[in-house]
mmCIF file of C-alpha atoms in Angstrom:
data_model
loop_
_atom_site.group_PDB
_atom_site.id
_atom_site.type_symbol
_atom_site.label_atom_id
_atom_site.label_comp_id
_atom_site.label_asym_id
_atom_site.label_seq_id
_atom_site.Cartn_x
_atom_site.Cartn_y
_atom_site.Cartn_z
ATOM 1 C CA UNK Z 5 25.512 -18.734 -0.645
ATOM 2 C CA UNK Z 6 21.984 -20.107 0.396
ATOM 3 C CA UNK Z 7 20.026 -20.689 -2.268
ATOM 4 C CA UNK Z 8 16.135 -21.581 -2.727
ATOM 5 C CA UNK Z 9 13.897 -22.912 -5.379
ATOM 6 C CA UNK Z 10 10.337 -23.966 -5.508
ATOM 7 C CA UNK Z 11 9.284 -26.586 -8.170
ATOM 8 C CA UNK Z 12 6.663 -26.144 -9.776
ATOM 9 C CA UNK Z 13 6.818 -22.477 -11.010
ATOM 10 C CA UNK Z 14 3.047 -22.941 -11.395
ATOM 11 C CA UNK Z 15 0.627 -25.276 -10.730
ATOM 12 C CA UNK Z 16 -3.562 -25.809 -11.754
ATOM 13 C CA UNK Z 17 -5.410 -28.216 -9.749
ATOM 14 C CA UNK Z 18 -9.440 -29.408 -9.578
ATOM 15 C CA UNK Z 19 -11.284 -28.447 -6.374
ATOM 16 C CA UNK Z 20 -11.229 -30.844 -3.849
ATOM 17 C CA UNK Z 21 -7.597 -32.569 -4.468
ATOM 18 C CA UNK Z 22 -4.885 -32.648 -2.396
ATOM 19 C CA UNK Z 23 -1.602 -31.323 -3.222
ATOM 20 C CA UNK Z 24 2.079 -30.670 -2.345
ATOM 21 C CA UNK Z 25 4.527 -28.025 -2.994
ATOM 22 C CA UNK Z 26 8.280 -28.628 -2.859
ATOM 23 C CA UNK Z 27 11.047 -26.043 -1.465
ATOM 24 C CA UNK Z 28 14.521 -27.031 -1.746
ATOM 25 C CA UNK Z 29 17.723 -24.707 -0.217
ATOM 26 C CA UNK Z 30 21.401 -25.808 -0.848
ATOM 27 C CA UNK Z 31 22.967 -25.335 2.776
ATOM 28 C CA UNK Z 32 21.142 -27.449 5.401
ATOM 29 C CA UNK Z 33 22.562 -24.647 8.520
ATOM 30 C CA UNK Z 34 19.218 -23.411 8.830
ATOM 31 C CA UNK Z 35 17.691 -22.003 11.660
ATOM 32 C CA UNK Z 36 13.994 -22.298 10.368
ATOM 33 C CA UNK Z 37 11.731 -22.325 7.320
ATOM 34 C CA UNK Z 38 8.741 -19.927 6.670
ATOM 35 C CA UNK Z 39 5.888 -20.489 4.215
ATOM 36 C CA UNK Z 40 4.331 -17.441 2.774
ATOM 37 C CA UNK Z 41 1.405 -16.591 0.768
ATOM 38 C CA UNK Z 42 0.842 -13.562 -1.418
ATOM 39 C CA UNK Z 43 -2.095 -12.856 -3.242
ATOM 40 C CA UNK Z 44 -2.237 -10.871 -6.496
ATOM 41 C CA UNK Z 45 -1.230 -7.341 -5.773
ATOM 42 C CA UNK Z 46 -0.237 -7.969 -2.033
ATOM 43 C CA UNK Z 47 1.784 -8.412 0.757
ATOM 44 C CA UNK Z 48 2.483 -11.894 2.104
ATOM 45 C CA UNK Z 49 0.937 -13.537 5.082
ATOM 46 C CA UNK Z 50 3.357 -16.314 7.053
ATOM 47 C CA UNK Z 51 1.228 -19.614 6.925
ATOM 48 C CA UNK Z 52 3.673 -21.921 9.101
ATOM 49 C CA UNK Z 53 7.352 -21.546 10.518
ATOM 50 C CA UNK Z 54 9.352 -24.554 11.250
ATOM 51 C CA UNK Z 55 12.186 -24.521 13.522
ATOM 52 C CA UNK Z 56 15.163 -26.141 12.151
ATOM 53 C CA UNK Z 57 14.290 -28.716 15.227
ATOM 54 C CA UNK Z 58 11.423 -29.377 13.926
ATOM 55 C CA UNK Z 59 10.105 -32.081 11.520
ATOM 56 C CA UNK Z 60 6.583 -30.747 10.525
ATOM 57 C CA UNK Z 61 3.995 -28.208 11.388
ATOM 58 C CA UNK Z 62 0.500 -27.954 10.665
ATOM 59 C CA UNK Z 63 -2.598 -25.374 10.705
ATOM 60 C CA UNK Z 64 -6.146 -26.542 9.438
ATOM 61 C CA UNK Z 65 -5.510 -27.868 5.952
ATOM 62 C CA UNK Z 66 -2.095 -26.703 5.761
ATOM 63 C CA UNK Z 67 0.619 -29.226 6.492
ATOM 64 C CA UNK Z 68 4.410 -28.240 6.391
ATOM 65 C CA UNK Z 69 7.984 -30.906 6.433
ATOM 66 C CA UNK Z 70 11.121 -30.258 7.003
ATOM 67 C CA UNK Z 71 13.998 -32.361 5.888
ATOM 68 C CA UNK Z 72 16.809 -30.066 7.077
ATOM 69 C CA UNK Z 73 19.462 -33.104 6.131
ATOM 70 C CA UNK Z 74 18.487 -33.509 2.380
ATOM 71 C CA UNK Z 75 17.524 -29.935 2.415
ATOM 72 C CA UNK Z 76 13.720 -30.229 1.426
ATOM 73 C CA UNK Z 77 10.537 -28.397 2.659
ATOM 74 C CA UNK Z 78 7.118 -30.035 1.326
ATOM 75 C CA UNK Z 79 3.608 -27.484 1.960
ATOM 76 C CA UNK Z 80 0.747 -30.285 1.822
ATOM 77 C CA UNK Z 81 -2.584 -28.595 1.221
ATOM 78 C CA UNK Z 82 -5.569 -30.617 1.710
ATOM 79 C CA UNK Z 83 -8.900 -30.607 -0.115
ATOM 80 C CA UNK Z 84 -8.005 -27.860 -2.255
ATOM 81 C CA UNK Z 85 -10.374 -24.428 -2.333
ATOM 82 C CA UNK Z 86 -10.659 -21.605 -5.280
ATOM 83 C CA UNK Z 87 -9.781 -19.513 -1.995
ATOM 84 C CA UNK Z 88 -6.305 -21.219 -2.199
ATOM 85 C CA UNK Z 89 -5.631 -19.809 -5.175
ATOM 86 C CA UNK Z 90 -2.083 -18.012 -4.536
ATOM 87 C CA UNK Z 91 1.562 -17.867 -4.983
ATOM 88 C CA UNK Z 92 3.329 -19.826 -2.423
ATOM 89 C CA UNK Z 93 6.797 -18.714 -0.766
ATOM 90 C CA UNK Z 94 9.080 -20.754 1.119
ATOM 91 C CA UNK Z 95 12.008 -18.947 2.956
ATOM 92 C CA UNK Z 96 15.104 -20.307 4.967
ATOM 93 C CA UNK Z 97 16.362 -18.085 8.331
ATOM 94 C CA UNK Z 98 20.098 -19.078 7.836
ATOM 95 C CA UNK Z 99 21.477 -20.536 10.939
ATOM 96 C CA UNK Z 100 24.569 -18.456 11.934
ATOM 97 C CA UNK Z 101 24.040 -14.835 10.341
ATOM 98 C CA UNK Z 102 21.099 -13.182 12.238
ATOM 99 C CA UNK Z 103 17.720 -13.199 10.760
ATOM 100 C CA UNK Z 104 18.171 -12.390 7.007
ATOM 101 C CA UNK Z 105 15.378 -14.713 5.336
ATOM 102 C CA UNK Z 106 16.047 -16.426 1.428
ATOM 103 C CA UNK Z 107 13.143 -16.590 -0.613
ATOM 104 C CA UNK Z 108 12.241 -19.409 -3.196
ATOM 105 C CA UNK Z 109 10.095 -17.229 -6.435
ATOM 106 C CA UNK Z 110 7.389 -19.127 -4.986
ATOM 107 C CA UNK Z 111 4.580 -21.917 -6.432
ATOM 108 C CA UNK Z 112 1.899 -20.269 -8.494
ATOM 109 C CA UNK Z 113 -1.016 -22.572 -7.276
ATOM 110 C CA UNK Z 114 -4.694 -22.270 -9.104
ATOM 111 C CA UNK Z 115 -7.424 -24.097 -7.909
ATOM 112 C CA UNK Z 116 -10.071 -24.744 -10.547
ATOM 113 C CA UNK Z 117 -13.723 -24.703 -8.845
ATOM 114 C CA UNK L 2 -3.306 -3.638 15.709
ATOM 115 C CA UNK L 3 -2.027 -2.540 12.616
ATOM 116 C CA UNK L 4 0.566 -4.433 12.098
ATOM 117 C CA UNK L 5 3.163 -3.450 9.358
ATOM 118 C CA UNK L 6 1.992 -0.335 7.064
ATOM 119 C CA UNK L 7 3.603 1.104 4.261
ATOM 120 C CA UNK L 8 3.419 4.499 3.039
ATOM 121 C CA UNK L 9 2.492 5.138 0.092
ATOM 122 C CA UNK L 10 1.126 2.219 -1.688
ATOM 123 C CA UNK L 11 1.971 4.103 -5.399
ATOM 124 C CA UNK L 12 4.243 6.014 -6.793
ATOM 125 C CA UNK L 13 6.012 7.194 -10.013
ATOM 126 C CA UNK L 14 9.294 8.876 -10.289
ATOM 127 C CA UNK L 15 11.017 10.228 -12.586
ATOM 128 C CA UNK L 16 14.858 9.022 -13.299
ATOM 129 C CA UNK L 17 17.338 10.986 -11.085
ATOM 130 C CA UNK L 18 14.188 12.053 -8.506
ATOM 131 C CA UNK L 19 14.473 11.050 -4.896
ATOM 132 C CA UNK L 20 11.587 9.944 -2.139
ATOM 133 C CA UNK L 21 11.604 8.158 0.884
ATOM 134 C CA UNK L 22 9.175 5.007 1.518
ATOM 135 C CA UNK L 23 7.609 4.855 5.505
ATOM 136 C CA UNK L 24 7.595 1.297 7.202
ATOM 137 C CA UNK L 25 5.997 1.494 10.515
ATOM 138 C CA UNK L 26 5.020 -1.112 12.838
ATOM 139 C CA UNK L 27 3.194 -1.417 16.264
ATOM 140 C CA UNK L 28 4.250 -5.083 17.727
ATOM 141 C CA UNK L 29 7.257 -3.075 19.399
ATOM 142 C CA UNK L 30 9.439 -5.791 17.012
ATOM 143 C CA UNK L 31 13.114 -5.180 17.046
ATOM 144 C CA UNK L 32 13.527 -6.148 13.356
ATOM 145 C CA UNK L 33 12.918 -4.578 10.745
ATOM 146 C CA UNK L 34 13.447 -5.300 6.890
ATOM 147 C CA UNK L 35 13.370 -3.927 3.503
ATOM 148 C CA UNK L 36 13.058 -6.214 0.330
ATOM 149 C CA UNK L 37 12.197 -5.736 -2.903
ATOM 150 C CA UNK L 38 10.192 -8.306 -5.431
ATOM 151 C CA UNK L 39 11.057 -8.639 -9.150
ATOM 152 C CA UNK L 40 9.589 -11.224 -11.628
ATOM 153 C CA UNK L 41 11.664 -13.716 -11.862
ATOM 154 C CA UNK L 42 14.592 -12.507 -8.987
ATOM 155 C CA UNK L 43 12.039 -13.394 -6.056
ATOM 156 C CA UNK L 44 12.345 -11.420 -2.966
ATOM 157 C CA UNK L 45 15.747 -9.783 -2.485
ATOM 158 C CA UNK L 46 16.835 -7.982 1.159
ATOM 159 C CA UNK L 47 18.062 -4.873 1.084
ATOM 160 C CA UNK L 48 18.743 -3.521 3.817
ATOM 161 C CA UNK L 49 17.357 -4.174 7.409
ATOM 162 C CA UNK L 50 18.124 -3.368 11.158
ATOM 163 C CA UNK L 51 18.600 -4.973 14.465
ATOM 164 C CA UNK L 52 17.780 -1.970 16.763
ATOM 165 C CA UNK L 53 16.539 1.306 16.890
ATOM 166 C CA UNK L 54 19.943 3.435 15.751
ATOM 167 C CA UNK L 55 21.254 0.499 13.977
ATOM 168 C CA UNK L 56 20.866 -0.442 10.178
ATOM 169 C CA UNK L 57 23.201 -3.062 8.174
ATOM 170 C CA UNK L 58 23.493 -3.860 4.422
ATOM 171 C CA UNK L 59 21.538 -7.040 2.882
ATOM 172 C CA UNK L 60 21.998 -8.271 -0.670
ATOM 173 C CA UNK L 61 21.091 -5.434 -2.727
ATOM 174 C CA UNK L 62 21.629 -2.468 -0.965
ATOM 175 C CA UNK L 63 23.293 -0.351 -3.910
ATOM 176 C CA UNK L 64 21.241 2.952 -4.314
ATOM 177 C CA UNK L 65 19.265 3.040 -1.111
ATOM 178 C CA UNK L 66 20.156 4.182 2.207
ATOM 179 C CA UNK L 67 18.057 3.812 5.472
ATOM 180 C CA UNK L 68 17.611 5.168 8.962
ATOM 181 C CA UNK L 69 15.917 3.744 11.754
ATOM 182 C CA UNK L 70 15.537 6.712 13.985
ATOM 183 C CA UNK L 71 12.497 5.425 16.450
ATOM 184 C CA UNK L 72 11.960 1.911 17.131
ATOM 185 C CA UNK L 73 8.538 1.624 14.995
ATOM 186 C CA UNK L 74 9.748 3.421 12.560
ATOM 187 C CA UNK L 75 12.325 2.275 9.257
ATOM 188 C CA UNK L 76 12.950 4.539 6.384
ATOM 189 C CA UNK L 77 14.351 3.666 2.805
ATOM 190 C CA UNK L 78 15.389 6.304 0.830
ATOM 191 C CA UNK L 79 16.574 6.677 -2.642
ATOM 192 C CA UNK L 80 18.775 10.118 -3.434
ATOM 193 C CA UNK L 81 18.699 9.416 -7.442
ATOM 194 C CA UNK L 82 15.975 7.417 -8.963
ATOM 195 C CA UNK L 83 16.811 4.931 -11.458
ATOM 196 C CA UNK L 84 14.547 2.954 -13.534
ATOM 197 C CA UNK L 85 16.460 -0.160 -12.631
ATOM 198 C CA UNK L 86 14.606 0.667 -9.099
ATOM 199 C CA UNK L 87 11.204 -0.236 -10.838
ATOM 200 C CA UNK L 88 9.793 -2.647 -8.346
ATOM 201 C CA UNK L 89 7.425 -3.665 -5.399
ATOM 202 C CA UNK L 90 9.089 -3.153 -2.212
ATOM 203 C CA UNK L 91 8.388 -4.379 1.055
ATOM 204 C CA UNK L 92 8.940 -3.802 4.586
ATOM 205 C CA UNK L 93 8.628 -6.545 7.161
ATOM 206 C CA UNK L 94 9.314 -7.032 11.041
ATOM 207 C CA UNK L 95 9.876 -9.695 13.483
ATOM 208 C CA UNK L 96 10.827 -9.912 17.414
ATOM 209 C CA UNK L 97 14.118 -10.455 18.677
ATOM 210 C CA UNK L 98 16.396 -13.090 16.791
ATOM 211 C CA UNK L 99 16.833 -16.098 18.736
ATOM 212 C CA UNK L 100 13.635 -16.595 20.721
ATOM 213 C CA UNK L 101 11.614 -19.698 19.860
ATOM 214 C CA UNK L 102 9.427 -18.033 17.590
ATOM 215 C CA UNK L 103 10.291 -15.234 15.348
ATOM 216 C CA UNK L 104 8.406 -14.697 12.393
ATOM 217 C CA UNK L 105 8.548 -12.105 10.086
ATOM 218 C CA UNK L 106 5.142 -9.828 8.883
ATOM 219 C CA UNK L 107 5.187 -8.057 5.931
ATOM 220 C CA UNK L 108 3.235 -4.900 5.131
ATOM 221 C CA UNK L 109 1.694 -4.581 1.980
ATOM 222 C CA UNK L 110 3.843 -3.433 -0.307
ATOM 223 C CA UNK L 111 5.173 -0.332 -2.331
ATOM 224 C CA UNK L 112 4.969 -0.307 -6.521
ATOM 225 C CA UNK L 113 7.317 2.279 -7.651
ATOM 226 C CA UNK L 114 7.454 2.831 -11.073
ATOM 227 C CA UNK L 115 11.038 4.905 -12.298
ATOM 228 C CA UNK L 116 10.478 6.288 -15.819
#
């Protein structure tokens, strides 16, 4: 059974830094990783997919790995904003039965102004 | 576009009531999903379909049943409340399984509160 975590459960930054937040899954038959992000009270909005043949993907400030072998995502975030202040999801498409996503409990992220 | 809406956005039940939450969506997707979000148990699937006519079982699909009668359209009922059914649930779509790019949007979410 695919399984997903997300270390750190929480995490409080200064404006301006960069960060990174780690996804890990246990089977490595993926056929691609999602980032999410949910704010307080709301749905969650898909920030990058990966394909599993795929080695990173990137929008503005966001920058997303994939390590399919050693079964590791990392979500770089650059020059951190209040306005990234979230929880952060990371969710693997399993490779061989359809398009059921796993979710991590996600990366509590604050960014301090 | 809309995208993915959920109807309602609140409700409380009383144990042993039933309801039935709406998931619509207008990117003529042929997936569609229901999950549900508890602290600490992340998102769980439980049920979801491949097709109009078609629905399957995901990981927690004990007291909930679904239909998927029109294509936009996915339906999650529950016949007997329980308070063990206390949670956000949410319905999400994506295209066809196998292209190159198949995402999956979520609405916003559903709080049901079972007393």
């Amino acid at each position: 059974k695919q399984e997903v975590t997300q270390i750190p459960a929480a995490l409080s930054v200064p404006e301006g830094e960069n960060l990174v937040l780690n996804c890990s899954f246990t089977d490595s038959a993926i056929y691609n990783l999602q980032w999410f992000r949910q704010d307080p009270g709301k749905g969650l909005t898909s920030l990058l997919l990966i394909q599993s043949s795929q080695r990173e993907q990137t929008s503005g400030r966001l920058n997303a790995s994939l390590d399919k072998s050693s079964g590791r995502s990392t979500l770089y975030i650059a020059a951190s904003q209040p306005g990234d202040s979230a929880t952060y999801l990371c969710a693997v498409r399993p490779g061989t039965s359809g398009s059921r996503l796993t979710f991590g409990e996600g990366t509590q992220l604050t960014v301090n102004p | 576009n809309a995208g993915v809406t959920q109807t309602p956005k609140f409700r409380v039940l009383k144990t042993g009531q039933s309801m039935t939450l709406l998931c619509a969506q207008d990117m003529n997707h042929e997936y569609m999903y229901w999950y549900r979000q508890d602290p600490g148990m992340g998102l769980r699937l439980i049920h979801y379909s491949v097709g109009e006519g078609t629905t399957a079982k995901g990981e927690v699909p004990d007291g909930y049943n679904v239909s998927r009668l029109k294509k936009q359209n996915f339906l999650l009922g529950l016949e007997s409340a329980a308070p063990s059914q206390t949670s956000v649930y949410f319905c999400a779509s994506s295209p066809l399984a196998g292209g190159a790019y198949n995402e999956q949007f979520f609405g916003p979410g559903t709080r049901l509160t079972v007393l």
